[in-house]
PDB file of C-alpha atoms and ligand atoms in Angstrom:
ATOM      1  CA  MET A   1    -106.332-134.659-121.250  1.00 86.00           C
ATOM      2  CA  GLN A   2    -103.435-131.994-121.504  1.00 93.00           C
ATOM      3  CA  TYR A   3    -101.875-131.700-116.906  1.00 97.00           C
ATOM      4  CA  ILE A   4    -102.124-127.890-116.275  1.00 97.00           C
ATOM      5  CA  PRO A   5    -101.206-127.334-112.929  1.00 96.00           C
ATOM      6  CA  LYS A   6    -104.783-126.996-109.960  1.00 96.00           C
ATOM      7  CA  SER A   7    -103.470-123.663-108.900  1.00 97.00           C
ATOM      8  CA  GLY A   8    -101.967-121.363-112.117  1.00 98.00           C
ATOM      9  CA  VAL A   9     -98.962-120.768-112.629  1.00 98.00           C
ATOM     10  CA  ARG A  10     -96.656-117.663-112.582  1.00 98.00           C
ATOM     11  CA  PHE A  11     -94.458-116.829-115.357  1.00 98.00           C
ATOM     12  CA  GLU A  12     -92.522-114.074-117.115  1.00 98.00           C
ATOM     13  CA  CYS A  13     -90.484-114.204-119.478  1.00 97.00           C
ATOM     14  CA  GLN A  14     -86.506-112.894-117.774  1.00 97.00           C
ATOM     15  CA  PRO A  15     -84.364-110.434-119.401  1.00 93.00           C
ATOM     16  CA  GLU A  16     -81.358-112.399-120.889  1.00 93.00           C
ATOM     17  CA  CYS A  17     -82.452-115.505-120.533  1.00 96.00           C
ATOM     18  CA  SER A  18     -83.464-116.482-123.727  1.00 96.00           C
ATOM     19  CA  ALA A  19     -82.528-120.240-123.046  1.00 97.00           C
ATOM     20  CA  CYS A  20     -86.352-121.594-125.119  1.00 97.00           C
ATOM     21  CA  CYS A  21     -85.499-119.913-128.404  1.00 97.00           C
ATOM     22  CA  ARG A  22     -81.440-122.197-128.479  1.00 94.00           C
ATOM     23  CA  ILE A  23     -83.554-126.022-127.997  1.00 93.00           C
ATOM     24  CA  SER A  24     -81.439-127.848-129.470  1.00 89.00           C
ATOM     25  CA  GLY A  25     -83.272-129.908-132.552  1.00 91.00           C
ATOM     26  CA  GLY A  26     -86.573-127.678-131.675  1.00 92.00           C
ATOM     27  CA  TYR A  27     -87.972-125.820-134.893  1.00 95.00           C
ATOM     28  CA  VAL A  28     -90.365-122.373-134.493  1.00 97.00           C
ATOM     29  CA  TYR A  29     -93.159-122.744-137.409  1.00 97.00           C
ATOM     30  CA  LEU A  30     -95.373-120.290-138.345  1.00 98.00           C
ATOM     31  CA  THR A  31     -98.711-119.654-141.002  1.00 98.00           C
ATOM     32  CA  GLU A  32     -98.602-117.451-143.988  1.00 97.00           C
ATOM     33  CA  GLU A  33     -99.686-115.037-142.535  1.00 98.00           C
ATOM     34  CA  GLU A  34     -97.509-115.057-140.083  1.00 98.00           C
ATOM     35  CA  ALA A  35     -94.251-115.090-142.183  1.00 98.00           C
ATOM     36  CA  ARG A  36     -96.611-111.820-144.235  1.00 98.00           C
ATOM     37  CA  LYS A  37     -96.540-110.168-140.738  1.00 98.00           C
ATOM     38  CA  ILE A  38     -93.285-110.045-140.195  1.00 98.00           C
ATOM     39  CA  ALA A  39     -92.141-109.544-144.118  1.00 98.00           C
ATOM     40  CA  ARG A  40     -93.673-106.502-143.658  1.00 98.00           C
ATOM     41  CA  PHE A  41     -91.990-105.606-139.742  1.00 98.00           C
ATOM     42  CA  LEU A  42     -88.813-106.845-141.891  1.00 98.00           C
ATOM     43  CA  GLN A  43     -89.797-104.441-144.896  1.00 98.00           C
ATOM     44  CA  ILE A  44     -89.184-106.669-147.218  1.00 98.00           C
ATOM     45  CA  GLY A  45     -91.276-108.898-149.978  1.00 98.00           C
ATOM     46  CA  HIS A  46     -93.125-112.055-149.009  1.00 97.00           C
ATOM     47  CA  LYS A  47     -90.353-114.491-151.268  1.00 98.00           C
ATOM     48  CA  GLU A  48     -87.843-113.219-149.616  1.00 98.00           C
ATOM     49  CA  PHE A  49     -88.588-113.304-147.201  1.00 98.00           C
ATOM     50  CA  LEU A  50     -89.749-117.230-147.583  1.00 98.00           C
ATOM     51  CA  ASN A  51     -86.457-117.424-149.212  1.00 98.00           C
ATOM     52  CA  THR A  52     -83.729-116.271-146.727  1.00 97.00           C
ATOM     53  CA  PHE A  53     -85.698-117.189-143.112  1.00 97.00           C
ATOM     54  CA  THR A  54     -87.219-119.962-143.750  1.00 97.00           C
ATOM     55  CA  ARG A  55     -88.009-123.687-144.487  1.00 97.00           C
ATOM     56  CA  GLU A  56     -90.901-126.721-144.889  1.00 97.00           C
ATOM     57  CA  ILE A  57     -90.158-129.460-141.851  1.00 96.00           C
ATOM     58  CA  ASP A  58     -92.570-131.917-142.107  1.00 94.00           C
ATOM     59  CA  HIS A  59     -95.276-129.920-145.392  1.00 97.00           C
ATOM     60  CA  LYS A  60     -95.345-126.558-142.847  1.00 97.00           C
ATOM     61  CA  LEU A  61     -93.195-123.302-143.513  1.00 98.00           C
ATOM     62  CA  ALA A  62     -90.444-122.554-140.438  1.00 98.00           C
ATOM     63  CA  LEU A  63     -87.238-120.499-139.363  1.00 97.00           C
ATOM     64  CA  TYR A  64     -84.784-121.505-139.804  1.00 95.00           C
ATOM     65  CA  ASP A  65     -82.254-121.553-137.047  1.00 94.00           C
ATOM     66  CA  GLY A  66     -79.693-118.943-136.553  1.00 90.00           C
ATOM     67  CA  GLU A  67     -76.011-119.967-135.077  1.00 83.00           C
ATOM     68  CA  ASP A  68     -75.734-123.365-132.501  1.00 87.00           C
ATOM     69  CA  GLU A  69     -79.329-124.172-133.731  1.00 89.00           C
ATOM     70  CA  ALA A  70     -80.553-121.239-131.627  1.00 95.00           C
ATOM     71  CA  CYS A  71     -84.290-118.925-133.596  1.00 96.00           C
ATOM     72  CA  VAL A  72     -82.565-117.204-136.797  1.00 96.00           C
ATOM     73  CA  PHE A  73     -84.379-113.842-134.798  1.00 97.00           C
ATOM     74  CA  LEU A  74     -82.229-113.509-131.859  1.00 96.00           C
ATOM     75  CA  GLU A  75     -79.334-111.421-130.800  1.00 95.00           C
ATOM     76  CA  ASP A  76     -77.151-111.612-128.190  1.00 94.00           C
ATOM     77  CA  HIS A  77     -80.863-113.137-125.911  1.00 93.00           C
ATOM     78  CA  GLN A  78     -83.075-110.522-128.205  1.00 95.00           C
ATOM     79  CA  CYS A  79     -86.171-111.570-130.415  1.00 96.00           C
ATOM     80  CA  LEU A  80     -85.296-109.071-133.807  1.00 97.00           C
ATOM     81  CA  ILE A  81     -89.265-108.893-134.589  1.00 98.00           C
ATOM     82  CA  TYR A  82     -90.638-108.931-131.127  1.00 97.00           C
ATOM     83  CA  GLU A  83     -94.040-107.358-132.104  1.00 98.00           C
ATOM     84  CA  VAL A  84     -94.404-109.644-134.575  1.00 98.00           C
ATOM     85  CA  ARG A  85     -93.028-113.324-133.241  1.00 98.00           C
ATOM     86  CA  PRO A  86     -94.902-116.518-134.016  1.00 98.00           C
ATOM     87  CA  LEU A  87     -97.807-118.365-131.790  1.00 98.00           C
ATOM     88  CA  GLN A  88     -95.850-120.073-131.449  1.00 97.00           C
ATOM     89  CA  CYS A  89     -93.719-118.017-129.453  1.00 98.00           C
ATOM     90  CA  ARG A  90     -96.210-116.031-127.681  1.00 98.00           C
ATOM     91  CA  THR A  91     -97.605-119.070-126.114  1.00 98.00           C
ATOM     92  CA  PHE A  92     -94.584-121.021-124.703  1.00 98.00           C
ATOM     93  CA  PRO A  93     -93.870-122.454-122.415  1.00 98.00           C
ATOM     94  CA  PHE A  94     -97.861-123.417-122.758  1.00 98.00           C
ATOM     95  CA  TRP A  95     -97.682-125.717-125.151  1.00 98.00           C
ATOM     96  CA  PRO A  96     -99.983-129.181-125.461  1.00 97.00           C
ATOM     97  CA  GLU A  97     -96.229-130.831-125.392  1.00 96.00           C
ATOM     98  CA  ASN A  98     -94.868-129.053-121.821  1.00 97.00           C
ATOM     99  CA  LEU A  99     -98.468-129.461-120.231  1.00 98.00           C
ATOM    100  CA  ASN A 100     -98.867-133.694-121.256  1.00 96.00           C
ATOM    101  CA  ASN A 101     -98.069-135.042-117.740  1.00 97.00           C
ATOM    102  CA  GLU A 102     -96.730-134.135-115.171  1.00 97.00           C
ATOM    103  CA  SER A 103     -93.125-135.007-116.108  1.00 97.00           C
ATOM    104  CA  SER A 104     -93.154-133.063-119.418  1.00 98.00           C
ATOM    105  CA  TRP A 105     -93.541-129.901-116.982  1.00 98.00           C
ATOM    106  CA  GLN A 106     -91.375-130.603-114.582  1.00 98.00           C
ATOM    107  CA  ALA A 107     -88.436-129.576-117.867  1.00 97.00           C
ATOM    108  CA  VAL A 108     -90.441-127.312-118.915  1.00 98.00           C
ATOM    109  CA  LYS A 109     -90.107-125.246-115.535  1.00 98.00           C
ATOM    110  CA  GLU A 110     -85.851-126.335-115.789  1.00 98.00           C
ATOM    111  CA  LEU A 111     -85.120-125.069-118.491  1.00 97.00           C
ATOM    112  CA  CYS A 112     -87.492-121.241-118.294  1.00 98.00           C
ATOM    113  CA  PRO A 113     -86.932-119.837-115.532  1.00 98.00           C
ATOM    114  CA  GLY A 114     -89.692-117.345-115.993  1.00 98.00           C
ATOM    115  CA  ILE A 115     -91.778-119.966-114.283  1.00 98.00           C
ATOM    116  CA  GLY A 116     -92.657-119.538-111.057  1.00 98.00           C
ATOM    117  CA  HIS A 117     -92.349-115.771-111.006  1.00 98.00           C
ATOM    118  CA  GLY A 118     -95.046-112.396-112.106  1.00 98.00           C
ATOM    119  CA  ARG A 119     -97.534-112.918-114.282  1.00 98.00           C
ATOM    120  CA  TRP A 120     -99.654-115.789-112.437  1.00 98.00           C
ATOM    121  CA  TYR A 121    -102.545-117.797-114.828  1.00 98.00           C
ATOM    122  CA  SER A 122    -104.956-119.170-113.992  1.00 98.00           C
ATOM    123  CA  PRO A 123    -106.060-122.570-115.322  1.00 98.00           C
ATOM    124  CA  GLU A 124    -108.269-121.830-117.270  1.00 98.00           C
ATOM    125  CA  GLU A 125    -106.536-118.985-118.554  1.00 98.00           C
ATOM    126  CA  ILE A 126    -103.589-121.890-119.028  1.00 98.00           C
ATOM    127  CA  GLY A 127    -107.018-123.644-121.568  1.00 98.00           C
ATOM    128  CA  LYS A 128    -107.182-121.265-123.145  1.00 98.00           C
ATOM    129  CA  ILE A 129    -104.075-120.690-124.498  1.00 98.00           C
ATOM    130  CA  LEU A 130    -104.292-123.996-125.588  1.00 98.00           C
ATOM    131  CA  ASP A 131    -107.456-124.454-127.288  1.00 97.00           C
ATOM    132  CA  LEU A 132    -105.719-120.632-129.585  1.00 98.00           C
ATOM    133  CA  GLN A 133    -102.854-123.603-130.332  1.00 96.00           C
ATOM    134  CA  LYS A 134    -105.494-126.358-132.110  1.00 95.00           C
TER     135      LYS A 134
HETATM  136  S1  SF4 B 201     -86.913-120.180-121.178  1.00 76.38           S
HETATM  137 FE1  SF4 B 201     -88.396-118.893-120.398  1.00 76.38          FE
HETATM  138  S2  SF4 B 201     -87.435-117.602-119.031  1.00 76.38           S
HETATM  139 FE2  SF4 B 201     -86.668-118.169-121.091  1.00 76.38          FE
HETATM  140  S3  SF4 B 201     -86.448-117.165-122.119  1.00 76.38           S
HETATM  141 FE3  SF4 B 201     -88.287-118.736-122.500  1.00 76.38          FE
HETATM  142  S4  SF4 B 201     -89.906-118.145-121.700  1.00 76.38           S
HETATM  143 FE4  SF4 B 201     -88.430-116.368-121.585  1.00 76.38          FE
END
């Protein structure tokens, strides 16, 4: 059972932040299909993309880190593949592990200045975002 705030959540990513792209020890996992999409976006071959930008972690495909453990596609707080970023990036901060319990949600609120601002996500909508990640 996940912890979803009963009153919903306001959330809007804040410019010049990129804190979630720089979580130390974190990995950006992606599917083969997402890898293909990103390769097309970068106008390189699928194999070249896999060899240059990905590795295997726990038998799953993940992006390499760039400098300072940040995502390899982060540059000056901008995501270079924003339009085709993986589901993991699209669903932040509504990750299952972030919504494990009230204290894990509190920790994410401290990391992400976008929580509490902008558009309102109802509990049902947050539930659907969680379902996408199953
Ligand atoms: S931590 Fe929050 S505000 Fe910062 S880049 Fe990530 S989603 Fe945006």
